[in-house]
Coordinates of C-alpha atoms in Angstrom, one line a residue:
Chain A
M1083 CA -44.5 0.7 -31.5
T1084 CA -43.3 -0.7 -34.8
D1085 CA -45.4 -3.3 -36.5
P1086 CA -43.6 -5.4 -39.1
T1087 CA -46.7 -7.7 -39.1
P1088 CA -45.7 -11.2 -40.3
E1089 CA -48.4 -12.2 -42.7
S1090 CA -49.3 -15.6 -41.3
A1091 CA -50.0 -15.2 -37.6
Q1092 CA -53.5 -13.9 -36.9
P1093 CA -53.2 -13.0 -33.3
R1094 CA -49.8 -11.5 -33.9
R1095 CA -47.1 -13.3 -32.0
L1096 CA -43.9 -11.5 -31.2
A1097 CA -40.9 -12.5 -33.3
V1098 CA -38.0 -13.3 -30.9
F1099 CA -34.4 -14.0 -31.7
L1100 CA -32.1 -15.8 -29.3
V1101 CA -28.4 -15.0 -29.0
D1102 CA -26.5 -17.2 -26.6
D1103 CA -23.4 -19.3 -27.0
H1104 CA -24.8 -22.1 -24.9
A1105 CA -26.9 -24.4 -27.2
M1106 CA -28.5 -26.0 -24.2
F1107 CA -29.7 -22.7 -22.9
R1108 CA -31.1 -21.7 -26.3
A1109 CA -33.0 -24.9 -26.5
G1110 CA -34.4 -24.4 -23.0
V1111 CA -35.6 -20.9 -23.7
R1112 CA -37.0 -21.9 -27.1
A1113 CA -39.1 -24.7 -25.4
E1114 CA -40.2 -22.4 -22.6
L1115 CA -41.2 -19.5 -24.8
G1116 CA -42.8 -21.6 -27.6
A1117 CA -46.2 -21.1 -26.1
H1118 CA -45.9 -17.3 -25.8
V1119 CA -43.9 -16.0 -28.7
E1120 CA -42.5 -17.0 -32.1
V1121 CA -38.8 -17.8 -31.9
V1122 CA -37.6 -16.8 -35.4
G1123 CA -33.9 -17.6 -35.1
E1124 CA -30.9 -18.3 -33.0
A1125 CA -27.3 -17.4 -33.1
S1126 CA -24.4 -18.6 -31.0
S1127 CA -21.8 -16.0 -31.9
V1128 CA -21.5 -12.2 -32.3
A1129 CA -20.9 -12.4 -36.1
E1130 CA -23.7 -14.9 -36.7
A1131 CA -26.1 -12.8 -34.6
I1132 CA -25.3 -9.6 -36.5
T1133 CA -26.0 -11.2 -39.9
R1134 CA -29.0 -13.2 -38.9
I1135 CA -30.8 -10.5 -36.9
A1136 CA -30.4 -8.3 -39.9
A1137 CA -32.0 -11.0 -42.1
T1138 CA -34.9 -12.0 -39.8
Q1139 CA -35.8 -8.6 -38.4
P1140 CA -37.2 -9.8 -35.1
D1141 CA -39.2 -7.7 -32.7
V1142 CA -37.1 -8.6 -29.7
V1143 CA -33.6 -10.0 -29.4
L1144 CA -32.8 -12.0 -26.2
L1145 CA -29.1 -11.2 -25.8
D1146 CA -26.5 -13.0 -23.7
V1147 CA -24.0 -10.8 -22.1
H1148 CA -20.9 -13.0 -22.0
M1149 CA -19.9 -14.4 -25.4
P1150 CA -16.6 -14.7 -27.2
D1151 CA -15.7 -11.7 -29.4
G1152 CA -17.1 -8.9 -27.4
G1153 CA -20.3 -10.4 -26.0
G1154 CA -23.8 -8.8 -26.2
R1155 CA -22.3 -5.4 -26.2
A1156 CA -20.7 -6.0 -29.6
V1157 CA -24.0 -7.1 -31.1
L1158 CA -25.8 -4.1 -29.6
E1159 CA -23.3 -1.7 -31.1
A1160 CA -23.4 -3.2 -34.5
M1161 CA -27.2 -3.3 -34.7
R1162 CA -28.4 -0.3 -32.9
R1163 CA -27.7 2.3 -35.5
S1164 CA -28.8 0.2 -38.5
H1165 CA -31.8 -1.5 -36.9
P1166 CA -33.3 0.9 -34.3
Q1167 CA -36.7 -0.9 -34.4
V1168 CA -35.2 -4.1 -33.0
K1169 CA -35.4 -4.1 -29.2
F1170 CA -32.8 -5.9 -27.1
L1171 CA -33.4 -7.5 -23.8
A1172 CA -30.3 -8.7 -22.0
L1173 CA -30.5 -12.1 -20.4
S1174 CA -27.5 -13.2 -18.4
V1175 CA -26.4 -15.3 -15.5
S1176 CA -24.2 -12.5 -14.4
D1177 CA -25.3 -10.2 -11.6
A1178 CA -22.3 -8.0 -11.7
A1179 CA -23.0 -4.3 -11.8
E1180 CA -20.6 -3.6 -14.7
D1181 CA -22.4 -6.1 -16.9
V1182 CA -25.8 -4.8 -16.1
I1183 CA -25.0 -1.2 -16.4
G1184 CA -22.8 -1.7 -19.5
L1185 CA -25.5 -3.5 -21.5
I1186 CA -28.1 -0.9 -20.6
R1187 CA -25.9 1.9 -21.5
A1188 CA -25.1 0.2 -24.8
G1189 CA -28.8 0.4 -25.6
A1190 CA -30.6 -2.7 -24.2
R1191 CA -34.1 -2.0 -23.1
G1192 CA -33.9 -4.2 -20.1
Y1193 CA -32.0 -6.8 -18.2
V1194 CA -33.2 -10.0 -16.6
T1195 CA -31.2 -12.9 -15.2
K1196 CA -31.4 -16.4 -16.6
T1197 CA -33.2 -17.6 -13.4
I1198 CA -36.3 -15.7 -14.5
S1199 CA -39.4 -17.9 -14.8
P1200 CA -40.8 -18.5 -18.4
D1201 CA -44.0 -16.5 -17.7
E1202 CA -42.0 -13.6 -16.4
L1203 CA -39.6 -13.8 -19.3
A1204 CA -42.5 -13.7 -21.8
A1205 CA -44.0 -10.7 -20.0
A1206 CA -40.7 -9.0 -20.1
I1207 CA -40.4 -9.6 -23.8
R1208 CA -43.8 -8.2 -24.4
R1209 CA -43.0 -5.1 -22.4
V1210 CA -39.8 -4.5 -24.2
A1211 CA -41.5 -5.0 -27.6
E1212 CA -44.0 -2.3 -26.6
G1213 CA -41.1 0.1 -26.0
D1214 CA -41.0 -0.1 -22.2
A1215 CA -38.1 -1.0 -20.0
V1216 CA -37.7 -4.1 -17.9
F1217 CA -35.8 -4.0 -14.7
S1218 CA -35.1 -7.0 -12.6
P1219 CA -35.2 -6.3 -8.8
R1220 CA -31.4 -6.5 -8.9
L1221 CA -31.1 -3.9 -11.6
A1222 CA -33.5 -1.7 -9.8
G1223 CA -31.2 -2.0 -6.8
F1224 CA -28.1 -1.1 -8.8
V1225 CA -29.8 2.0 -10.2
L1226 CA -30.9 3.1 -6.8
D1227 CA -27.4 2.7 -5.6
A1228 CA -25.8 4.4 -8.6
F1229 CA -28.2 7.4 -8.3
A1230 CA -28.0 7.6 -4.5
A1231 CA -27.9 11.1 -3.3
R1232 CA -24.3 11.7 -2.2
P1233 CA -22.8 14.9 -1.0
D1234 CA -19.5 14.3 -2.7
V1235 CA -20.9 13.7 -6.1
P1236 CA -21.3 16.8 -8.3
I1237 CA -24.5 16.9 -10.3
A1238 CA -23.7 18.1 -13.8
D1239 CA -27.2 17.7 -15.2
P1240 CA -30.0 17.5 -12.7
E1241 CA -32.4 16.3 -15.4
L1242 CA -30.3 13.3 -16.1
D1243 CA -28.2 12.7 -13.0
Q1244 CA -30.9 12.6 -10.4
L1245 CA -34.0 10.4 -10.0
T1246 CA -37.3 12.0 -9.0
N1247 CA -38.8 10.9 -5.7
R1248 CA -41.5 9.1 -7.7
E1249 CA -39.0 7.2 -9.8
R1250 CA -37.1 6.2 -6.7
E1251 CA -40.3 4.9 -5.1
V1252 CA -41.1 2.9 -8.2
L1253 CA -37.6 1.4 -8.3
R1254 CA -37.8 0.6 -4.6
L1255 CA -41.0 -1.4 -5.1
L1256 CA -39.4 -3.1 -8.1
A1257 CA -36.5 -4.1 -5.9
R1258 CA -38.9 -5.4 -3.3
G1259 CA -40.3 -7.8 -5.9
Y1260 CA -43.4 -6.0 -6.8
A1261 CA -45.0 -6.4 -10.3
Y1262 CA -46.0 -3.3 -12.2
K1263 CA -49.6 -3.9 -11.4
E1264 CA -48.8 -4.1 -7.7
I1265 CA -46.7 -1.0 -7.9
A1266 CA -49.6 0.9 -9.5
K1267 CA -51.9 -0.2 -6.8
E1268 CA -49.4 0.6 -4.0
L1269 CA -48.8 4.1 -5.3
Y1270 CA -52.3 4.8 -6.6
I1271 CA -51.1 5.4 -10.1
S1272 CA -51.9 3.7 -13.4
I1273 CA -49.8 0.9 -14.8
K1274 CA -49.0 3.1 -17.7
T1275 CA -47.6 5.7 -15.3
V1276 CA -45.4 3.1 -13.7
E1277 CA -44.1 2.2 -17.2
T1278 CA -43.4 5.8 -17.9
H1279 CA -41.4 6.1 -14.8
V1280 CA -39.4 3.0 -15.5
S1281 CA -38.7 4.2 -19.1
N1282 CA -37.5 7.6 -17.8
V1283 CA -35.2 5.8 -15.4
L1284 CA -33.9 3.8 -18.3
R1285 CA -33.2 6.9 -20.3
K1286 CA -31.4 8.5 -17.4
L1287 CA -29.4 5.3 -17.0
Q1288 CA -28.4 5.4 -20.6
M1289 CA -27.7 9.2 -20.9
S1290 CA -26.4 10.2 -17.5
N1291 CA -22.7 10.7 -16.9
R1292 CA -22.9 10.1 -13.2
Y1293 CA -19.6 9.0 -11.9
E1294 CA -20.7 5.5 -10.7
L1295 CA -22.2 4.7 -14.1
S1296 CA -19.0 5.7 -16.0
R1297 CA -16.9 3.9 -13.5
W1298 CA -18.8 0.7 -13.9
A1299 CA -18.6 1.0 -17.6
A1300 CA -14.9 1.9 -17.5
D1301 CA -14.1 -1.0 -15.3
R1302 CA -15.0 -3.2 -18.2
R1303 CA -13.6 -0.8 -20.7
L1304 CA -17.0 -0.2 -22.2
V1305 CA -16.9 3.5 -22.7
Chain B
M277 CA 33.7 3.9 13.6
I278 CA 33.6 4.1 9.9
A279 CA 32.3 0.8 8.9
G280 CA 32.3 -0.8 12.4
V281 CA 35.2 -3.1 11.6
A282 CA 37.2 -2.2 14.6
S283 CA 34.4 -2.8 17.0
G284 CA 33.6 -6.1 15.3
L285 CA 37.1 -7.2 15.5
A286 CA 37.3 -6.1 19.1
R287 CA 34.2 -8.1 20.0
H288 CA 35.6 -11.1 18.1
L289 CA 39.1 -10.9 19.8
G290 CA 37.9 -9.9 23.1
V291 CA 40.1 -6.8 23.3
P292 CA 39.1 -3.2 23.9
V293 CA 37.9 -1.4 20.8
L294 CA 40.3 1.4 21.5
A295 CA 43.3 -1.0 21.3
V296 CA 42.2 -2.3 17.9
R297 CA 41.7 1.2 16.6
I298 CA 45.1 2.4 17.8
A299 CA 46.7 -0.7 16.4
L300 CA 45.1 -0.1 13.0
V301 CA 46.1 3.5 13.0
V302 CA 49.7 2.7 13.9
L303 CA 49.8 0.1 11.2
L304 CA 48.8 2.8 8.8
G305 CA 52.3 3.9 8.9
F306 CA 53.7 0.8 7.3
N307 CA 52.7 1.3 3.7
G308 CA 49.2 2.1 4.7
L309 CA 48.8 -1.4 6.1
G310 CA 46.3 -0.3 8.7
L311 CA 43.9 1.0 6.0
L312 CA 44.5 -2.0 3.9
L313 CA 43.7 -4.3 6.8
Y314 CA 40.7 -2.2 7.7
A315 CA 39.4 -2.4 4.1
A316 CA 40.2 -6.1 3.8
F317 CA 38.5 -7.0 7.1
W318 CA 35.5 -4.9 6.1
A319 CA 35.3 -6.6 2.8
V320 CA 35.7 -10.1 4.0
L321 CA 34.3 -10.3 7.5
P322 CA 30.6 -11.4 7.7
Q323 CA 28.2 -8.6 8.4
Q324 CA 26.6 -8.8 11.7
A325 CA 22.8 -9.1 11.6
P326 CA 21.4 -5.8 12.7
T327 CA 20.2 -5.9 16.2
G328 CA 17.1 -4.3 17.4
D329 CA 18.6 -1.2 19.0
T330 CA 19.7 1.5 16.7
P331 CA 23.5 2.1 16.7
P332 CA 24.7 5.4 18.2
R333 CA 25.4 8.1 15.6
R334 CA 28.9 8.1 14.4
D335 CA 30.6 11.1 15.9
L336 CA 33.0 12.7 13.5
A337 CA 34.8 14.5 16.3
M338 CA 35.8 11.1 17.7
L339 CA 37.7 10.4 14.5
L340 CA 39.9 13.4 14.9
P341 CA 42.4 12.0 17.4
F342 CA 42.8 8.8 15.3
A343 CA 43.2 10.9 12.2
A344 CA 45.9 12.9 14.0
I345 CA 47.7 9.8 15.1
G346 CA 47.4 8.4 11.6
I347 CA 48.8 11.5 9.9
G348 CA 51.6 11.6 12.5
V349 CA 52.6 8.0 11.9
V350 CA 52.5 8.5 8.1
L351 CA 54.6 11.6 8.3
L352 CA 57.1 9.9 10.6
Q353 CA 57.3 6.9 8.3
S354 CA 57.8 9.0 5.2
L355 CA 60.6 11.0 7.0
A356 CA 62.3 7.8 8.1
F357 CA 62.1 5.8 4.9
G358 CA 61.5 8.3 2.2
D359 CA 58.3 8.4 0.1
G360 CA 58.8 5.4 -2.1
P361 CA 56.4 4.0 -4.6
A362 CA 55.6 1.2 -2.2
G363 CA 53.6 3.4 0.1
T364 CA 51.5 4.8 -2.7
V365 CA 50.9 1.3 -4.0
G366 CA 49.7 0.3 -0.5
W367 CA 47.2 3.2 -0.6
L368 CA 46.0 2.2 -4.1
I369 CA 45.5 -1.4 -3.0
A370 CA 43.5 -0.1 -0.1
V371 CA 41.3 1.8 -2.6
I372 CA 40.9 -1.3 -4.7
A373 CA 39.9 -3.2 -1.6
V374 CA 37.4 -0.6 -0.6
G375 CA 35.9 -0.8 -4.1
A376 CA 35.7 -4.5 -4.0
G377 CA 34.2 -4.3 -0.6
V378 CA 31.5 -2.0 -1.8
I379 CA 30.6 -4.4 -4.5
W380 CA 30.8 -7.5 -2.4
H381 CA 28.8 -6.0 0.4
Q382 CA 26.0 -5.4 -2.0
S383 CA 25.6 -9.1 -2.2
D384 CA 25.7 -9.9 1.5
P385 CA 24.1 -13.2 2.4
S386 CA 20.7 -12.0 3.3
R387 CA 20.3 -10.2 0.0
R388 CA 21.9 -13.0 -1.9
G389 CA 19.3 -15.3 -0.4
H390 CA 16.6 -13.0 -1.7
W391 CA 18.1 -13.0 -5.2
A392 CA 18.4 -16.7 -5.2
D393 CA 14.7 -16.8 -5.7
N394 CA 15.0 -15.0 -8.9
A395 CA 18.1 -16.5 -10.5
S396 CA 19.9 -19.2 -8.6
Q397 CA 23.2 -19.4 -10.5
T398 CA 24.0 -15.8 -11.1
P399 CA 23.3 -13.8 -8.0
W400 CA 25.0 -10.6 -9.3
L401 CA 23.0 -10.8 -12.5
A402 CA 19.9 -11.2 -10.6
A403 CA 20.9 -8.3 -8.5
V404 CA 21.2 -6.1 -11.6
V405 CA 17.9 -7.2 -12.9
A406 CA 15.9 -7.5 -9.7
E407 CA 13.4 -4.7 -9.7
S408 CA 13.7 -3.8 -6.1
D409 CA 16.7 -1.6 -5.1
R410 CA 18.2 -2.0 -8.5
R411 CA 19.2 1.7 -8.6
S412 CA 21.0 1.6 -5.3
F413 CA 22.8 -1.5 -6.5
L414 CA 23.9 0.1 -9.7
F415 CA 25.0 3.2 -7.9
R416 CA 27.2 1.2 -5.5
F417 CA 28.3 -1.2 -8.2
I418 CA 29.5 1.6 -10.4
G419 CA 31.1 3.5 -7.5
G420 CA 32.9 0.3 -6.4
G421 CA 34.0 -0.4 -9.9
V422 CA 35.4 3.1 -10.3
L423 CA 37.4 2.8 -7.1
V424 CA 38.8 -0.6 -8.2
A425 CA 39.6 0.8 -11.7
V426 CA 41.3 3.9 -10.3
G427 CA 43.3 1.7 -7.9
I428 CA 44.4 -0.7 -10.7
I429 CA 45.2 2.1 -13.1
G430 CA 47.3 3.8 -10.4
V431 CA 49.2 0.6 -9.7
V432 CA 49.8 0.0 -13.3
A433 CA 50.9 3.6 -13.9
I434 CA 53.4 3.3 -11.1
Y435 CA 54.9 0.0 -12.1
S436 CA 54.5 0.4 -15.8
P437 CA 57.9 -0.2 -17.4
T438 CA 57.6 2.6 -19.9
R439 CA 57.0 5.2 -17.3
G440 CA 55.3 7.3 -19.9
G441 CA 53.6 9.4 -17.4
L442 CA 50.1 10.6 -17.6
T443 CA 49.5 10.1 -21.3
S444 CA 50.0 6.4 -21.1
V445 CA 47.7 6.3 -18.1
F446 CA 45.0 8.1 -20.2
N447 CA 45.6 5.7 -23.0
G448 CA 45.1 2.9 -20.6
V449 CA 41.9 4.4 -19.3
I450 CA 40.6 4.9 -22.8
F451 CA 41.4 1.3 -23.7
A452 CA 39.8 0.1 -20.5
L453 CA 36.7 2.1 -21.3
V454 CA 36.5 0.8 -24.8
G455 CA 36.9 -2.7 -23.4
L456 CA 34.2 -2.1 -20.9
L457 CA 31.9 -0.7 -23.5
G458 CA 32.5 -3.8 -25.6
V459 CA 31.7 -6.0 -22.7
G460 CA 28.6 -3.9 -22.0
V461 CA 27.4 -4.2 -25.6
V462 CA 27.8 -8.0 -25.4
V463 CA 26.2 -8.3 -22.0
A464 CA 23.4 -5.9 -22.3
P465 CA 21.1 -8.1 -24.4
L466 CA 21.8 -10.9 -22.1
L467 CA 20.9 -8.8 -19.1
W468 CA 17.7 -7.6 -20.9
R469 CA 16.8 -11.1 -21.8
T470 CA 17.3 -12.3 -18.3
F471 CA 15.3 -9.4 -17.0
S472 CA 12.3 -10.1 -19.3
Q473 CA 12.6 -13.8 -18.6
L474 CA 12.3 -13.2 -14.9
R475 CA 9.3 -11.0 -15.5
T476 CA 7.5 -13.6 -17.6
E477 CA 8.4 -16.2 -15.0
R478 CA 6.9 -14.1 -12.3
E479 CA 3.8 -13.5 -14.3
A480 CA 3.5 -17.2 -15.1
R481 CA 3.8 -18.0 -11.5
I482 CA 1.0 -15.6 -10.6
R483 CA -1.1 -17.2 -13.3
E484 CA -0.3 -20.6 -12.1
Q485 CA -1.4 -19.7 -8.6
E486 CA -4.7 -18.3 -9.9
R487 CA -5.2 -21.5 -11.9
A488 CA -4.5 -23.6 -8.9
E489 CA -6.9 -21.6 -6.8
L490 CA -9.6 -22.0 -9.5
A491 CA -8.9 -25.7 -9.8
A492 CA -9.1 -26.1 -6.1
M493 CA -12.4 -24.2 -5.9
I494 CA -13.9 -26.3 -8.8
H495 CA -12.7 -29.5 -7.3
D496 CA -13.8 -28.7 -3.7
Q497 CA -17.1 -27.2 -4.6
V498 CA -18.4 -27.7 -8.0
L499 CA -17.4 -31.3 -8.6
H500 CA -18.5 -32.2 -5.1
T501 CA -21.9 -30.6 -5.7
L502 CA -22.3 -32.3 -9.0
A503 CA -21.6 -35.7 -7.4
L504 CA -24.1 -35.0 -4.7
I505 CA -26.7 -33.9 -7.3
Q506 CA -26.2 -37.2 -9.2
R507 CA -26.6 -39.2 -6.0
N508 CA -29.8 -37.3 -5.0
S509 CA -31.2 -37.0 -8.4
T510 CA -34.6 -38.4 -7.3
D511 CA -35.0 -35.8 -4.6
I512 CA -36.0 -32.6 -6.5
K513 CA -36.0 -30.5 -3.4
E514 CA -32.5 -31.6 -2.5
V515 CA -31.2 -31.1 -6.0
Q516 CA -32.6 -27.6 -6.0
R517 CA -31.0 -26.8 -2.7
L518 CA -27.6 -28.1 -3.8
A519 CA -27.7 -26.3 -7.1
R520 CA -28.8 -23.0 -5.5
G521 CA -26.1 -23.3 -2.8
Q522 CA -23.4 -23.9 -5.4
E523 CA -24.7 -21.1 -7.6
R524 CA -24.5 -18.7 -4.6
S525 CA -21.0 -19.7 -3.7
L526 CA -19.8 -19.4 -7.3
R527 CA -21.4 -16.0 -7.6
N528 CA -19.8 -14.8 -4.4
W529 CA -16.5 -16.1 -5.6
L530 CA -16.8 -14.4 -9.0
Y531 CA -18.3 -11.1 -8.3
K532 CA -18.1 -10.1 -4.7
P533 CA -15.4 -8.7 -2.5
A534 CA -15.3 -10.6 0.8
A535 CA -16.9 -8.8 3.6
S536 CA -17.4 -10.2 7.1
P537 CA -21.0 -10.8 8.1
T538 CA -20.2 -9.7 11.6
E539 CA -19.0 -6.3 10.4
K540 CA -21.2 -5.3 7.4
F541 CA -25.0 -5.1 7.2
A542 CA -25.2 -6.3 3.6
A543 CA -22.9 -9.3 4.2
A544 CA -24.9 -10.2 7.3
L545 CA -28.2 -10.1 5.5
E546 CA -26.8 -12.1 2.6
Q547 CA -25.5 -14.7 5.0
A548 CA -28.9 -14.9 6.7
A549 CA -30.6 -15.3 3.3
A550 CA -28.1 -18.0 2.3
E551 CA -28.8 -19.9 5.5
V552 CA -32.5 -19.8 4.8
E553 CA -31.9 -20.9 1.2
D554 CA -29.9 -23.8 2.4
T555 CA -32.3 -24.9 5.1
Y556 CA -35.5 -24.6 3.2
A557 CA -34.5 -25.1 -0.4
I558 CA -36.0 -21.8 -1.6
T559 CA -34.5 -18.9 -3.5
V560 CA -34.1 -15.6 -1.8
E561 CA -33.8 -12.7 -4.2
T562 CA -31.6 -10.5 -2.3
V563 CA -31.1 -6.8 -3.2
V564 CA -29.2 -4.6 -0.8
V565 CA -28.7 -0.9 -1.5
G566 CA -26.0 0.8 0.5
D567 CA -24.2 -0.7 3.4
T568 CA -23.4 0.1 7.0
E569 CA -21.4 -1.2 9.9
C570 CA -22.9 -3.8 12.1
D571 CA -23.8 -3.2 15.7
D572 CA -26.3 -4.7 18.1
R573 CA -29.2 -2.9 16.7
V574 CA -28.3 -3.8 13.1
A575 CA -27.7 -7.4 14.1
A576 CA -31.2 -7.4 15.6
L577 CA -32.6 -6.1 12.4
V578 CA -30.8 -8.9 10.5
A579 CA -32.2 -11.5 12.9
A580 CA -35.7 -10.2 12.5
A581 CA -35.3 -10.3 8.7
R582 CA -34.0 -13.8 9.0
E583 CA -37.1 -14.8 11.0
A584 CA -39.3 -13.2 8.4
L585 CA -37.5 -15.2 5.7
V586 CA -37.9 -18.4 7.6
N587 CA -41.6 -17.7 8.1
A588 CA -42.0 -17.1 4.4
A589 CA -40.1 -20.2 3.5
R590 CA -42.1 -22.4 5.9
H591 CA -45.6 -21.1 5.5
A592 CA -45.9 -19.3 2.2
G593 CA -45.4 -22.4 0.0
V594 CA -43.4 -20.6 -2.7
D595 CA -40.0 -21.1 -4.3
T596 CA -38.9 -17.5 -4.3
V597 CA -38.9 -14.8 -1.6
S598 CA -37.8 -11.3 -2.2
L599 CA -35.5 -9.6 0.3
Y600 CA -34.8 -5.9 -0.2
A601 CA -32.8 -3.8 2.1
E602 CA -31.8 -0.1 1.8
V603 CA -29.5 1.9 3.9
E604 CA -30.5 5.6 4.0
A605 CA -28.9 8.4 6.0
D606 CA -31.6 8.3 8.7
E607 CA -33.1 4.8 8.4
L608 CA -32.4 1.2 7.6
S609 CA -35.3 -0.7 6.0
V610 CA -35.7 -4.3 5.1
F611 CA -38.6 -5.8 3.2
V612 CA -39.3 -9.4 3.0
R613 CA -42.0 -10.3 0.4
D614 CA -43.5 -13.5 -0.8
R615 CA -46.4 -14.2 -3.2
G616 CA -47.5 -17.2 -1.2
A617 CA -50.4 -18.3 0.8
G618 CA -50.7 -15.3 3.1
F619 CA -52.6 -15.3 6.2
E620 CA -55.3 -13.4 8.2
M621 CA -53.3 -11.2 10.6
A622 CA -56.0 -11.1 13.3
G623 CA -56.6 -14.9 13.2
V624 CA -53.1 -16.3 13.5
E625 CA -51.0 -13.7 15.1
E626 CA -51.6 -15.0 18.7
S627 CA -50.3 -18.5 17.9
R628 CA -47.3 -17.5 15.9
H629 CA -44.7 -16.8 18.3
G630 CA -42.1 -16.2 15.6
V631 CA -43.9 -13.2 14.3
R632 CA -44.8 -11.7 17.7
G633 CA -41.6 -12.3 19.6
S634 CA -38.9 -12.6 17.0
I635 CA -40.0 -9.9 14.6
I636 CA -42.3 -7.3 16.1
G637 CA -41.0 -7.6 19.7
R638 CA -37.3 -7.6 18.6
M639 CA -37.7 -4.6 16.4
K640 CA -39.6 -2.7 19.2
R641 CA -36.9 -3.4 21.7
H642 CA -34.3 -1.9 19.5
G643 CA -36.3 1.2 18.7
G644 CA -37.5 0.1 15.3
R645 CA -40.8 -1.0 13.8
A646 CA -42.2 -4.0 12.1
D647 CA -45.3 -3.9 9.9
I648 CA -46.7 -7.0 8.5
R649 CA -49.1 -6.9 5.6
S650 CA -50.8 -10.1 4.5
A651 CA -54.0 -11.3 3.1
P652 CA -54.9 -14.9 2.3
G653 CA -53.9 -15.7 -1.2
D654 CA -52.1 -12.4 -1.8
G655 CA -48.8 -13.1 -0.2
T656 CA -47.1 -11.4 2.7
E657 CA -44.8 -8.5 3.1
V658 CA -42.8 -7.8 6.3
R659 CA -41.4 -4.3 6.6
L660 CA -38.8 -3.7 9.1
T661 CA -37.4 -0.2 9.8
L662 CA -34.7 0.9 12.1
P663 CA -33.7 4.5 12.7
A664 CA -30.1 4.8 11.8
S665 CA -27.5 4.7 14.6
R666 CA -25.6 7.9 15.2
E667 CA -22.5 6.9 13.3
G668 CA -21.2 4.4 10.8
V669 CA -23.8 5.0 8.2
T670 CA -22.3 5.0 4.7
A671 CA -25.5 5.2 2.7
G672 CA -25.0 4.0 -0.8
K673 CA -21.3 3.8 -0.4
E674 CA -21.0 0.3 -1.5
T675 CA -22.4 -0.9 -4.8
A676 CA -25.6 -2.9 -4.6
R677 CA -24.8 -6.5 -4.2

């Protein structure tokens, strides 16, 4: 999407910024990602992250969920309006639904857990940088659950509060551990179409007012 | 019959209840001695622990003959001796005794024991500040206090040397009220402080409990695991297994409500995945959408899924296996997928008893289906489907865990 184009790198490497309060984890990620992307900066606190992200203008920020002073959500809220071109990918050890849903609704383009392999993480960063969404199998599971057809839930806005059958199929395959390429093959659609479906789901996840989503968010006092 | 004093006395003395009652009523005549005694006994005697059977309803009609006898005796007495102040004083003292009894009964031993938890030295204070049945206590406390006050004021009015009549009594009442108000003003902050102290104490205790639980968990599990990891640091496989097992148990402890694997489909699947993780030192990425009750058929589905996981762990040669399960209104489905070696279905199926018996056969027996897709070098996916049982399906009710 956006191309800030750093002058030096010929085959342009993505500029990635790490936000995590664990120095050891930052060092690990930096080492793992070094071959794939350019790590342009690190921050260990919310305030530091806000100033340094504004200064370095990275393509993608890897954002930890749990930090003192508001965690990843505080960073997202501070940066999203002023720096819409910066993409955020949440990276956390937490598997709790509230964390996942809360970060996505605050504007993160994806959510992966810290157990992800370096190659997968690099692929996820690339995908987020291109404006697509990244769902871990677990996040796909959450979304399927949150959007499950339930007779007792009123649908205020069918466009936002329901998933299409195709989107559901894509999410199911994601939850089953399929890569985009494999999903495309399985459903006889192009990878681009898979990406479109996932992005649509992300939009619904961010905009929908379905009860489960607000509840998860409210549990953490995020809304 | 009113407070059960007569029957209690009768049981204690071994005489008929009726005799005790008549004796009390007759004693009424002598300056209200009967009532006085009744009140005194009621106030002082230990309360009998409630027995299992409910006491018979008090029959007001039964009181009538006693009331008649009592009134007769009182009339007789007043005719004989004239209505002196002594008789009135007796009544007033009875009123005082009843008031004191009301207050004292509020703090009978069982309750006092309960309050002792809160504030050991000052049971009545604790009673005022204890959050449970504080209102009923206040009600009785004030009622009893009013009775006592009325009694005392009456006695004072009768014996007061000035004999100033009602005005002096009113003055006395006003003075008493002012005095009480003063005491209240002095005591209220103390009460409030004690109350809030108790509350913080309770909160601190809860926090302390939580901390103890956390410390125990860390000690029993995390430190133990870390020690094991240090001892097995040369065995990568073992270290991975230990770390993964610890991670799982910490995660469960942090994020998951406890559900019994014998009752819930998701919990059963997660337990199966955990066992496979522990045994084969792999990671099973488990995603379950929805949940349902366990029955024989669901248990069979879980067993088949477990077998598929074991196969993947043993033969695929990968570190991670995906397990996805979804509960829908009409169907349960489980997918076990790995990106490992894969195999030629036609070639190996005969020799692999696990696949044929434990997965395909088991699913067929329970009315379900198992499909296995695999190709050499392209991983394996086992798909298990089971039509939903008639009842117990709560599709998507639980959050994905």
